[in-house]
mmCIF file of C-alpha atoms and ligand atoms in Angstrom:
data_model
loop_
_atom_site.group_PDB
_atom_site.id
_atom_site.type_symbol
_atom_site.label_atom_id
_atom_site.label_comp_id
_atom_site.label_asym_id
_atom_site.label_seq_id
_atom_site.Cartn_x
_atom_site.Cartn_y
_atom_site.Cartn_z
ATOM 1 C CA UNK A 1 0.000 0.000 0.000
ATOM 2 C CA UNK A 2 1.227 3.422 -0.914
ATOM 3 C CA UNK A 3 2.120 5.804 1.897
ATOM 4 C CA UNK A 4 -0.648 8.235 0.871
ATOM 5 C CA UNK A 5 -3.257 5.459 1.055
ATOM 6 C CA UNK A 6 -2.073 4.466 4.494
ATOM 7 C CA UNK A 7 -2.312 8.081 5.522
ATOM 8 C CA UNK A 8 -5.869 8.428 4.220
ATOM 9 C CA UNK A 9 -7.002 5.234 5.993
ATOM 10 C CA UNK A 10 -5.363 6.429 9.181
ATOM 11 C CA UNK A 11 -7.223 9.729 8.946
ATOM 12 C CA UNK A 12 -10.540 7.941 8.287
ATOM 13 C CA UNK A 13 -10.039 5.671 11.314
ATOM 14 C CA UNK A 14 -8.993 8.584 13.496
ATOM 15 C CA UNK A 15 -11.914 10.757 12.455
ATOM 16 C CA UNK A 16 -14.469 8.005 12.974
ATOM 17 C CA UNK A 17 -13.044 7.591 16.456
ATOM 18 C CA UNK A 18 -13.499 11.320 16.954
ATOM 19 C CA UNK A 19 -17.073 11.094 15.672
ATOM 20 C CA UNK A 20 -17.718 8.250 18.087
ATOM 21 C CA UNK A 21 -16.260 10.264 20.910
ATOM 22 C CA UNK A 22 -18.365 13.236 19.995
ATOM 23 C CA UNK A 23 -21.411 10.971 19.971
ATOM 24 C CA UNK A 24 -20.477 9.641 23.372
ATOM 25 C CA UNK A 25 -20.329 13.134 24.786
ATOM 26 C CA UNK A 26 -23.735 13.912 23.341
ATOM 27 C CA UNK A 27 -25.190 10.762 24.803
ATOM 28 C CA UNK A 28 -23.692 11.553 28.187
ATOM 29 C CA UNK A 29 -26.455 11.455 30.701
ATOM 30 C CA UNK A 30 -26.565 14.790 32.452
ATOM 31 C CA UNK A 31 -29.517 16.804 33.562
ATOM 32 C CA UNK A 32 -29.341 20.630 33.510
ATOM 33 C CA UNK A 33 -30.585 22.115 36.755
ATOM 34 C CA UNK A 34 -30.512 25.194 38.955
ATOM 35 C CA UNK A 35 -30.341 24.840 42.734
ATOM 36 C CA UNK A 36 -30.583 27.659 45.282
ATOM 37 C CA UNK A 37 -30.403 28.214 49.010
ATOM 38 C CA UNK A 38 -31.753 31.065 51.089
ATOM 39 C CA UNK A 39 -29.719 30.516 54.221
ATOM 40 C CA UNK A 40 -30.664 28.605 57.303
ATOM 41 C CA UNK A 41 -33.863 28.502 59.296
ATOM 42 C CA UNK A 42 -34.946 28.111 62.910
ATOM 43 C CA UNK A 43 -36.612 24.938 64.103
ATOM 44 C CA UNK A 44 -39.694 26.888 65.134
ATOM 45 C CA UNK A 45 -40.605 27.597 61.530
ATOM 46 C CA UNK A 46 -44.336 27.274 60.853
ATOM 47 C CA UNK A 47 -45.834 26.112 57.574
ATOM 48 C CA UNK A 48 -47.411 29.578 57.166
ATOM 49 C CA UNK A 49 -44.081 31.318 57.580
ATOM 50 C CA UNK A 50 -42.517 28.917 55.134
ATOM 51 C CA UNK A 51 -45.211 29.649 52.565
ATOM 52 C CA UNK A 52 -44.382 33.363 52.690
ATOM 53 C CA UNK A 53 -40.726 32.640 52.129
ATOM 54 C CA UNK A 54 -41.249 29.969 49.517
ATOM 55 C CA UNK A 55 -42.588 32.513 47.030
ATOM 56 C CA UNK A 56 -39.396 34.535 46.437
ATOM 57 C CA UNK A 57 -37.364 31.333 46.255
ATOM 58 C CA UNK A 58 -39.672 29.981 43.585
ATOM 59 C CA UNK A 59 -39.320 33.267 41.719
ATOM 60 C CA UNK A 60 -35.522 32.986 41.876
ATOM 61 C CA UNK A 61 -35.639 29.391 40.613
ATOM 62 C CA UNK A 62 -37.917 30.383 37.730
ATOM 63 C CA UNK A 63 -35.533 33.198 36.762
ATOM 64 C CA UNK A 64 -32.587 30.785 36.636
ATOM 65 C CA UNK A 65 -34.561 28.026 34.934
ATOM 66 C CA UNK A 66 -35.676 30.418 32.178
ATOM 67 C CA UNK A 67 -32.065 31.284 31.388
ATOM 68 C CA UNK A 68 -31.144 27.592 31.158
ATOM 69 C CA UNK A 69 -34.165 26.733 29.042
ATOM 70 C CA UNK A 70 -33.269 29.466 26.569
ATOM 71 C CA UNK A 71 -29.797 27.966 26.151
ATOM 72 C CA UNK A 72 -28.246 30.535 28.474
ATOM 73 C CA UNK A 73 -25.134 29.798 30.483
ATOM 74 C CA UNK A 74 -24.968 28.481 34.037
ATOM 75 C CA UNK A 75 -23.201 31.770 34.886
ATOM 76 C CA UNK A 76 -26.172 33.803 33.699
ATOM 77 C CA UNK A 77 -28.633 31.478 35.398
ATOM 78 C CA UNK A 78 -27.007 31.808 38.830
ATOM 79 C CA UNK A 79 -26.681 35.575 38.406
ATOM 80 C CA UNK A 80 -30.384 35.897 37.569
ATOM 81 C CA UNK A 81 -31.454 33.790 40.550
ATOM 82 C CA UNK A 82 -29.201 35.650 42.989
ATOM 83 C CA UNK A 83 -30.439 39.043 41.798
ATOM 84 C CA UNK A 84 -34.045 38.099 42.568
ATOM 85 C CA UNK A 85 -33.066 37.233 46.131
ATOM 86 C CA UNK A 86 -30.808 40.279 46.567
ATOM 87 C CA UNK A 87 -33.754 42.485 45.647
ATOM 88 C CA UNK A 88 -36.062 40.800 48.148
ATOM 89 C CA UNK A 89 -35.777 42.363 51.648
ATOM 90 C CA UNK A 90 -36.420 39.036 53.376
ATOM 91 C CA UNK A 91 -32.972 37.748 52.499
ATOM 92 C CA UNK A 92 -29.697 38.745 54.090
ATOM 93 C CA UNK A 93 -28.237 39.842 50.755
ATOM 94 C CA UNK A 94 -28.620 43.146 48.930
ATOM 95 C CA UNK A 95 -31.692 44.877 50.361
ATOM 96 C CA UNK A 96 -32.366 43.493 53.835
ATOM 97 C CA UNK A 97 -28.722 42.768 54.642
ATOM 98 C CA UNK A 98 -27.697 42.572 58.301
ATOM 99 C CA UNK A 99 -25.731 45.327 60.080
ATOM 100 C CA UNK A 100 -22.141 45.527 61.256
ATOM 101 C CA UNK A 101 -21.294 46.522 64.815
ATOM 102 C CA UNK A 102 -21.088 50.160 63.689
ATOM 103 C CA UNK A 103 -24.425 50.077 61.928
ATOM 104 C CA UNK A 104 -23.242 49.687 58.332
ATOM 105 C CA UNK A 105 -24.360 47.198 55.709
ATOM 106 C CA UNK A 106 -21.260 45.644 54.183
ATOM 107 C CA UNK A 107 -21.962 43.207 51.406
ATOM 108 C CA UNK A 108 -19.959 40.192 50.282
ATOM 109 C CA UNK A 109 -20.541 38.192 47.079
ATOM 110 C CA UNK A 110 -18.726 35.886 44.692
ATOM 111 C CA UNK A 111 -19.214 33.935 41.499
ATOM 112 C CA UNK A 112 -17.248 31.192 39.732
ATOM 113 C CA UNK A 113 -17.376 29.710 36.242
ATOM 114 C CA UNK A 114 -16.692 25.963 36.270
ATOM 115 C CA UNK A 115 -15.680 25.934 32.608
ATOM 116 C CA UNK A 116 -12.870 28.492 32.732
ATOM 117 C CA UNK A 117 -12.296 28.388 36.504
ATOM 118 C CA UNK A 118 -12.449 32.171 36.381
ATOM 119 C CA UNK A 119 -13.951 33.803 39.435
ATOM 120 C CA UNK A 120 -14.679 37.156 41.045
ATOM 121 C CA UNK A 121 -15.725 38.493 44.404
ATOM 122 C CA UNK A 122 -16.517 41.746 46.188
ATOM 123 C CA UNK A 123 -16.266 42.212 49.936
ATOM 124 C CA UNK A 124 -17.439 45.004 52.260
ATOM 125 C CA UNK A 125 -19.227 46.750 49.403
ATOM 126 C CA UNK A 126 -21.494 49.483 50.745
ATOM 127 C CA UNK A 127 -23.202 50.914 47.698
ATOM 128 C CA UNK A 128 -23.644 48.261 45.007
ATOM 129 C CA UNK A 129 -27.348 47.483 44.740
ATOM 130 C CA UNK A 130 -26.654 43.970 43.423
ATOM 131 C CA UNK A 131 -23.307 42.816 44.791
ATOM 132 C CA UNK A 132 -23.336 39.717 42.578
ATOM 133 C CA UNK A 133 -22.962 42.015 39.570
ATOM 134 C CA UNK A 134 -19.958 43.571 41.285
ATOM 135 C CA UNK A 135 -18.455 40.097 41.664
ATOM 136 C CA UNK A 136 -18.972 39.447 37.946
ATOM 137 C CA UNK A 137 -17.279 42.735 37.120
ATOM 138 C CA UNK A 138 -14.235 41.741 39.146
ATOM 139 C CA UNK A 139 -14.121 38.514 37.162
ATOM 140 C CA UNK A 140 -14.802 40.005 33.740
ATOM 141 C CA UNK A 141 -13.098 43.391 33.851
ATOM 142 C CA UNK A 142 -10.131 43.081 36.174
ATOM 143 C CA UNK A 143 -7.153 40.887 36.577
ATOM 144 C CA UNK A 144 -8.106 40.279 40.227
ATOM 145 C CA UNK A 145 -10.274 37.749 42.007
ATOM 146 C CA UNK A 146 -11.411 39.689 45.086
ATOM 147 C CA UNK A 147 -11.838 43.434 45.515
ATOM 148 C CA UNK A 148 -12.926 44.881 48.861
ATOM 149 C CA UNK A 149 -14.394 48.073 50.308
ATOM 150 C CA UNK A 150 -14.154 51.374 48.533
ATOM 151 C CA UNK A 151 -12.361 49.747 45.617
ATOM 152 C CA UNK A 152 -15.312 47.450 44.970
ATOM 153 C CA UNK A 153 -17.779 50.335 45.033
ATOM 154 C CA UNK A 154 -15.580 52.405 42.733
ATOM 155 C CA UNK A 155 -15.233 49.588 40.231
ATOM 156 C CA UNK A 156 -18.996 49.090 40.150
ATOM 157 C CA UNK A 157 -19.588 52.798 39.652
ATOM 158 C CA UNK A 158 -17.015 52.951 36.877
ATOM 159 C CA UNK A 159 -18.821 50.230 34.934
ATOM 160 C CA UNK A 160 -22.249 51.752 35.466
ATOM 161 C CA UNK A 161 -23.793 49.344 37.965
ATOM 162 C CA UNK A 162 -26.727 50.704 39.930
ATOM 163 C CA UNK A 163 -25.375 52.365 43.081
ATOM 164 C CA UNK A 164 -27.466 53.096 46.183
ATOM 165 C CA UNK A 165 -27.212 54.863 49.554
ATOM 166 C CA UNK A 166 -26.762 52.752 52.645
ATOM 167 C CA UNK A 167 -30.362 53.500 53.566
ATOM 168 C CA UNK A 168 -31.517 51.392 50.610
ATOM 169 C CA UNK A 169 -30.382 48.256 52.480
ATOM 170 C CA UNK A 170 -32.110 49.233 55.746
ATOM 171 C CA UNK A 171 -34.885 47.126 57.226
ATOM 172 C CA UNK A 172 -36.368 47.496 60.720
ATOM 173 C CA UNK A 173 -36.052 43.847 61.609
ATOM 174 C CA UNK A 174 -32.346 43.687 60.780
ATOM 175 C CA UNK A 175 -31.763 46.884 62.750
ATOM 176 C CA UNK A 176 -33.649 45.495 65.754
ATOM 177 C CA UNK A 177 -31.517 42.360 65.496
ATOM 178 C CA UNK A 178 -28.372 44.521 65.688
ATOM 179 C CA UNK A 179 -29.587 46.332 68.797
ATOM 180 C CA UNK A 180 -30.390 43.033 70.515
ATOM 181 C CA UNK A 181 -27.111 41.425 69.480
ATOM 182 C CA UNK A 182 -25.170 44.417 70.817
ATOM 183 C CA UNK A 183 -26.997 44.269 74.137
ATOM 184 C CA UNK A 184 -25.912 40.656 74.495
ATOM 185 C CA UNK A 185 -22.509 41.217 72.920
ATOM 186 C CA UNK A 186 -23.066 38.485 70.358
ATOM 187 C CA UNK A 187 -22.343 38.024 66.685
ATOM 188 C CA UNK A 188 -25.268 36.225 65.136
ATOM 189 C CA UNK A 189 -26.232 34.225 62.125
ATOM 190 C CA UNK A 190 -29.611 35.107 60.638
ATOM 191 C CA UNK A 191 -31.080 32.066 62.244
ATOM 192 C CA UNK A 192 -29.924 32.929 65.769
ATOM 193 C CA UNK A 193 -31.561 34.995 68.475
ATOM 194 C CA UNK A 194 -29.642 37.394 70.672
ATOM 195 C CA UNK A 195 -29.337 36.307 74.269
ATOM 196 C CA UNK A 196 -29.592 32.595 73.794
ATOM 197 C CA UNK A 197 -27.011 30.935 75.945
ATOM 198 C CA UNK A 198 -26.485 28.140 73.481
ATOM 199 C CA UNK A 199 -25.735 30.637 70.664
ATOM 200 C CA UNK A 200 -24.531 29.164 67.404
ATOM 201 C CA UNK A 201 -26.528 26.075 68.171
ATOM 202 C CA UNK A 202 -30.004 27.364 68.569
ATOM 203 C CA UNK A 203 -32.360 29.102 66.497
ATOM 204 C CA UNK A 204 -35.265 30.777 68.065
ATOM 205 C CA UNK A 205 -35.639 34.007 66.182
ATOM 206 C CA UNK A 206 -38.926 35.677 66.850
ATOM 207 C CA UNK A 207 -39.193 35.289 63.122
ATOM 208 C CA UNK A 208 -37.025 32.858 61.215
ATOM 209 C CA UNK A 209 -35.655 35.291 58.674
ATOM 210 C CA UNK A 210 -34.197 34.116 55.452
ATOM 211 C CA UNK A 211 -30.481 34.494 55.144
ATOM 212 C CA UNK A 212 -27.536 34.434 52.855
ATOM 213 C CA UNK A 213 -28.356 33.384 49.305
ATOM 214 C CA UNK A 214 -26.649 30.969 46.939
ATOM 215 C CA UNK A 215 -27.246 29.562 43.462
ATOM 216 C CA UNK A 216 -25.529 26.824 41.486
ATOM 217 C CA UNK A 217 -26.358 25.579 38.004
ATOM 218 C CA UNK A 218 -25.512 23.085 35.282
ATOM 219 C CA UNK A 219 -26.408 24.322 31.803
ATOM 220 C CA UNK A 220 -27.259 22.493 28.573
ATOM 221 C CA UNK A 221 -23.620 22.591 27.476
ATOM 222 C CA UNK A 222 -22.573 20.797 30.641
ATOM 223 C CA UNK A 223 -21.008 23.862 32.288
ATOM 224 C CA UNK A 224 -21.246 24.443 36.014
ATOM 225 C CA UNK A 225 -21.357 27.791 37.871
ATOM 226 C CA UNK A 226 -21.765 28.879 41.491
ATOM 227 C CA UNK A 227 -22.595 32.167 43.227
ATOM 228 C CA UNK A 228 -23.185 33.394 46.784
ATOM 229 C CA UNK A 229 -24.262 36.762 48.221
ATOM 230 C CA UNK A 230 -24.661 37.952 51.820
ATOM 231 C CA UNK A 231 -24.640 40.777 54.335
ATOM 232 C CA UNK A 232 -22.658 38.500 56.643
ATOM 233 C CA UNK A 233 -23.449 38.161 60.341
ATOM 234 C CA UNK A 234 -25.335 40.610 62.551
ATOM 235 C CA UNK A 235 -22.957 42.690 64.698
ATOM 236 C CA UNK A 236 -19.909 41.433 62.815
ATOM 237 C CA UNK A 237 -16.942 43.737 63.241
ATOM 238 C CA UNK A 238 -16.959 46.498 60.638
ATOM 239 C CA UNK A 239 -14.439 45.362 58.039
ATOM 240 C CA UNK A 240 -14.933 41.662 58.751
ATOM 241 C CA UNK A 241 -15.059 39.521 55.612
ATOM 242 C CA UNK A 242 -16.744 36.124 55.697
ATOM 243 C CA UNK A 243 -16.575 33.035 53.511
ATOM 244 C CA UNK A 244 -19.141 34.131 50.939
ATOM 245 C CA UNK A 245 -16.827 36.258 48.743
ATOM 246 C CA UNK A 246 -13.923 33.829 49.106
ATOM 247 C CA UNK A 247 -13.478 31.373 46.251
ATOM 248 C CA UNK A 248 -13.046 27.915 47.717
ATOM 249 C CA UNK A 249 -14.702 28.811 51.020
ATOM 250 C CA UNK A 250 -18.238 29.994 50.237
ATOM 251 C CA UNK A 251 -18.328 29.392 46.471
ATOM 252 C CA UNK A 252 -16.672 26.980 44.064
ATOM 253 C CA UNK A 253 -17.279 25.528 40.591
ATOM 254 C CA UNK A 254 -15.269 23.094 38.495
ATOM 255 C CA UNK A 255 -16.651 21.366 35.403
ATOM 256 C CA UNK A 256 -14.699 18.253 36.345
ATOM 257 C CA UNK A 257 -16.431 17.894 39.683
ATOM 258 C CA UNK A 258 -19.092 20.080 41.324
ATOM 259 C CA UNK A 259 -20.586 23.538 41.859
ATOM 260 C CA UNK A 260 -21.062 24.565 45.507
ATOM 261 C CA UNK A 261 -22.526 27.423 47.539
ATOM 262 C CA UNK A 262 -22.364 27.592 51.329
ATOM 263 C CA UNK A 263 -24.146 29.376 54.152
ATOM 264 C CA UNK A 264 -23.323 29.453 57.846
ATOM 265 C CA UNK A 265 -20.623 30.475 60.282
ATOM 266 C CA UNK A 266 -18.285 31.940 57.695
ATOM 267 C CA UNK A 267 -15.274 32.207 59.946
ATOM 268 C CA UNK A 268 -15.336 28.428 60.249
ATOM 269 C CA UNK A 269 -16.204 27.732 56.617
ATOM 270 C CA UNK A 270 -13.036 29.654 55.732
ATOM 271 C CA UNK A 271 -10.924 27.409 57.937
ATOM 272 C CA UNK A 272 -12.386 24.316 56.313
ATOM 273 C CA UNK A 273 -12.197 25.758 52.784
ATOM 274 C CA UNK A 274 -15.632 24.254 52.641
ATOM 275 C CA UNK A 275 -16.707 24.758 49.024
ATOM 276 C CA UNK A 276 -13.427 23.459 47.649
ATOM 277 C CA UNK A 277 -13.479 20.623 50.152
ATOM 278 C CA UNK A 278 -16.715 19.341 48.589
ATOM 279 C CA UNK A 279 -15.037 19.401 45.182
ATOM 280 C CA UNK A 280 -11.865 17.709 46.422
ATOM 281 C CA UNK A 281 -13.801 14.921 48.154
ATOM 282 C CA UNK A 282 -15.811 14.328 44.988
ATOM 283 C CA UNK A 283 -12.793 14.420 42.719
ATOM 284 C CA UNK A 284 -10.277 12.433 44.716
ATOM 285 C CA UNK A 285 -12.223 10.254 47.125
ATOM 286 C CA UNK A 286 -15.722 9.344 46.054
ATOM 287 C CA UNK A 287 -17.781 10.861 43.252
ATOM 288 C CA UNK A 288 -20.884 11.002 45.419
ATOM 289 C CA UNK A 289 -21.998 14.617 45.682
ATOM 290 C CA UNK A 290 -24.263 14.019 48.663
ATOM 291 C CA UNK A 291 -21.518 12.338 50.672
ATOM 292 C CA UNK A 292 -19.089 15.090 49.661
ATOM 293 C CA UNK A 293 -21.431 17.726 51.112
ATOM 294 C CA UNK A 294 -22.096 15.696 54.256
ATOM 295 C CA UNK A 295 -18.460 15.053 55.096
ATOM 296 C CA UNK A 296 -17.709 18.768 54.696
ATOM 297 C CA UNK A 297 -20.579 19.690 57.011
ATOM 298 C CA UNK A 298 -19.185 17.205 59.545
ATOM 299 C CA UNK A 299 -15.952 19.183 59.576
ATOM 300 C CA UNK A 300 -17.863 22.443 60.091
ATOM 301 C CA UNK A 301 -19.713 20.875 63.016
ATOM 302 C CA UNK A 302 -16.501 19.528 64.462
ATOM 303 C CA UNK A 303 -15.073 23.067 64.637
ATOM 304 C CA UNK A 304 -18.243 24.375 66.294
ATOM 305 C CA UNK A 305 -19.839 25.920 63.208
ATOM 306 C CA UNK A 306 -23.346 25.756 61.895
ATOM 307 C CA UNK A 307 -24.884 26.117 58.437
ATOM 308 C CA UNK A 308 -25.523 24.370 55.153
ATOM 309 C CA UNK A 309 -24.189 23.462 51.713
ATOM 310 C CA UNK A 310 -25.807 22.997 48.312
ATOM 311 C CA UNK A 311 -23.952 21.233 45.514
ATOM 312 C CA UNK A 312 -24.479 19.810 42.021
ATOM 313 C CA UNK A 313 -22.111 17.461 40.288
ATOM 314 C CA UNK A 314 -21.164 17.513 36.610
ATOM 315 C CA UNK A 315 -24.023 15.108 35.835
ATOM 316 C CA UNK A 316 -26.657 17.208 37.569
ATOM 317 C CA UNK A 317 -26.947 15.143 40.745
ATOM 318 C CA UNK A 318 -27.621 17.264 43.814
ATOM 319 C CA UNK A 319 -26.169 17.205 47.314
ATOM 320 C CA UNK A 320 -27.764 19.009 50.260
ATOM 321 C CA UNK A 321 -26.379 18.990 53.774
ATOM 322 C CA UNK A 322 -26.696 21.149 56.852
ATOM 323 C CA UNK A 323 -25.852 20.906 60.491
ATOM 324 C CA UNK A 324 -29.423 19.774 61.165
ATOM 325 C CA UNK A 325 -29.631 19.358 64.928
ATOM 326 C CA UNK A 326 -31.201 22.768 65.549
ATOM 327 C CA UNK A 327 -31.393 23.950 62.009
ATOM 328 C CA UNK A 328 -33.064 23.769 58.632
ATOM 329 C CA UNK A 329 -31.884 25.123 55.293
ATOM 330 C CA UNK A 330 -34.046 26.899 52.738
ATOM 331 C CA UNK A 331 -33.293 25.231 49.456
ATOM 332 C CA UNK A 332 -34.881 24.395 46.145
ATOM 333 C CA UNK A 333 -34.198 23.143 42.649
ATOM 334 C CA UNK A 334 -35.594 23.436 39.138
ATOM 335 C CA UNK A 335 -34.960 21.000 36.289
ATOM 336 C CA UNK A 336 -35.767 21.949 32.736
ATOM 337 C CA UNK A 337 -39.414 21.540 31.825
ATOM 338 C CA UNK A 338 -40.349 20.793 35.434
ATOM 339 C CA UNK A 339 -42.017 22.868 38.096
ATOM 340 C CA UNK A 340 -39.492 24.310 40.565
ATOM 341 C CA UNK A 341 -39.475 22.659 43.980
ATOM 342 C CA UNK A 342 -38.741 24.526 47.204
ATOM 343 C CA UNK A 343 -38.143 21.986 49.959
ATOM 344 C CA UNK A 344 -39.484 22.235 53.483
ATOM 345 C CA UNK A 345 -36.292 23.466 55.166
ATOM 346 C CA UNK A 346 -36.431 21.235 58.201
ATOM 347 C CA UNK A 347 -36.445 17.982 56.293
ATOM 348 C CA UNK A 348 -33.551 16.230 54.716
ATOM 349 C CA UNK A 349 -33.926 16.358 50.990
ATOM 350 C CA UNK A 350 -31.916 14.030 48.917
ATOM 351 C CA UNK A 351 -32.238 11.914 45.853
HETATM 352 N N1 LIG B 1 -21.592 32.757 55.668
HETATM 353 C C1 LIG B 1 -22.049 34.090 55.978
HETATM 354 C C2 LIG B 1 -20.929 34.828 56.673
HETATM 355 O O1 LIG B 1 -20.317 34.263 57.552
HETATM 356 C C3 LIG B 1 -23.285 34.118 56.840
HETATM 357 C C4 LIG B 1 -24.420 33.219 56.430
HETATM 358 O O2 LIG B 1 -24.269 32.396 55.557
HETATM 359 O O3 LIG B 1 -25.511 33.343 56.987
HETATM 360 O O4 LIG B 1 -20.706 35.962 56.359
#
């Protein structure tokens, strides 16, 4: 056989292998989905209270689901879902954020693209109406990954994001929570009540307010993304930065493993590198996204923290875990062509 003939047959064999591979990828069984959390909840939650809070979560899921259905990216889907919750005063993110010890609202947010592993975060932002858009700007327009304080606000202003006065974020119930927390000299999660001796373990808010928000998604192209936004913890020290804007702690996405968003005692989530820990467990130990979330929550508990984790793996399987004993986690999911589900926060949801 002539050399050229051999070459042609080699190319034909190689390209049919490529075609087969391409077919395999297409046949790959993954299910696009958006998953959100709205922070943690007290155990005294009533069905009526849940119903009130279910509505904005459903709205956020629908916003993300629409993006995915229209062939949008996971990045756009999580941004859309987070913005709905940032605009709703019931959540501790954007409007309705908690107060620092000096009476400021300082907002933290981050976002990560599992395809490119690019990420951005803002911390201690005081004037960006939708901090998640600030996080995207850091990712898209700067060489940096995290920009804090005045710098974050300036960047947002420069690129024309909507800027607001601090009073935009104000809500009576968050301000009352600050006054109570200061009286008792406590730093509180949304789900905690000032004065409780068991702090960090109990949740008896007069009203179980919604908290930090997170969204993770897998789009039709098989790309993962994750985003988180928060006001942090009531009576936190002015200038304190939590896990939510930190890539690997509060937010993480990697197309080879999982997308993750966390809520809870940020100072402990940072020490566990919680969001990345879920990915590492999945990638190197056991590709079971539920177990990966659970073992990470065990580490949070071990260090005295409380909170929850949502995760999706590259196939669209979901993992939900939280510290449970005295806690629930607002969470929900929407698959394409299906009605969004918001789960009763006090029950374990898992598939
Ligand atoms: N993780 C947030 C923080 O520590 C608080 C929360 O999720 O409720 O800032």
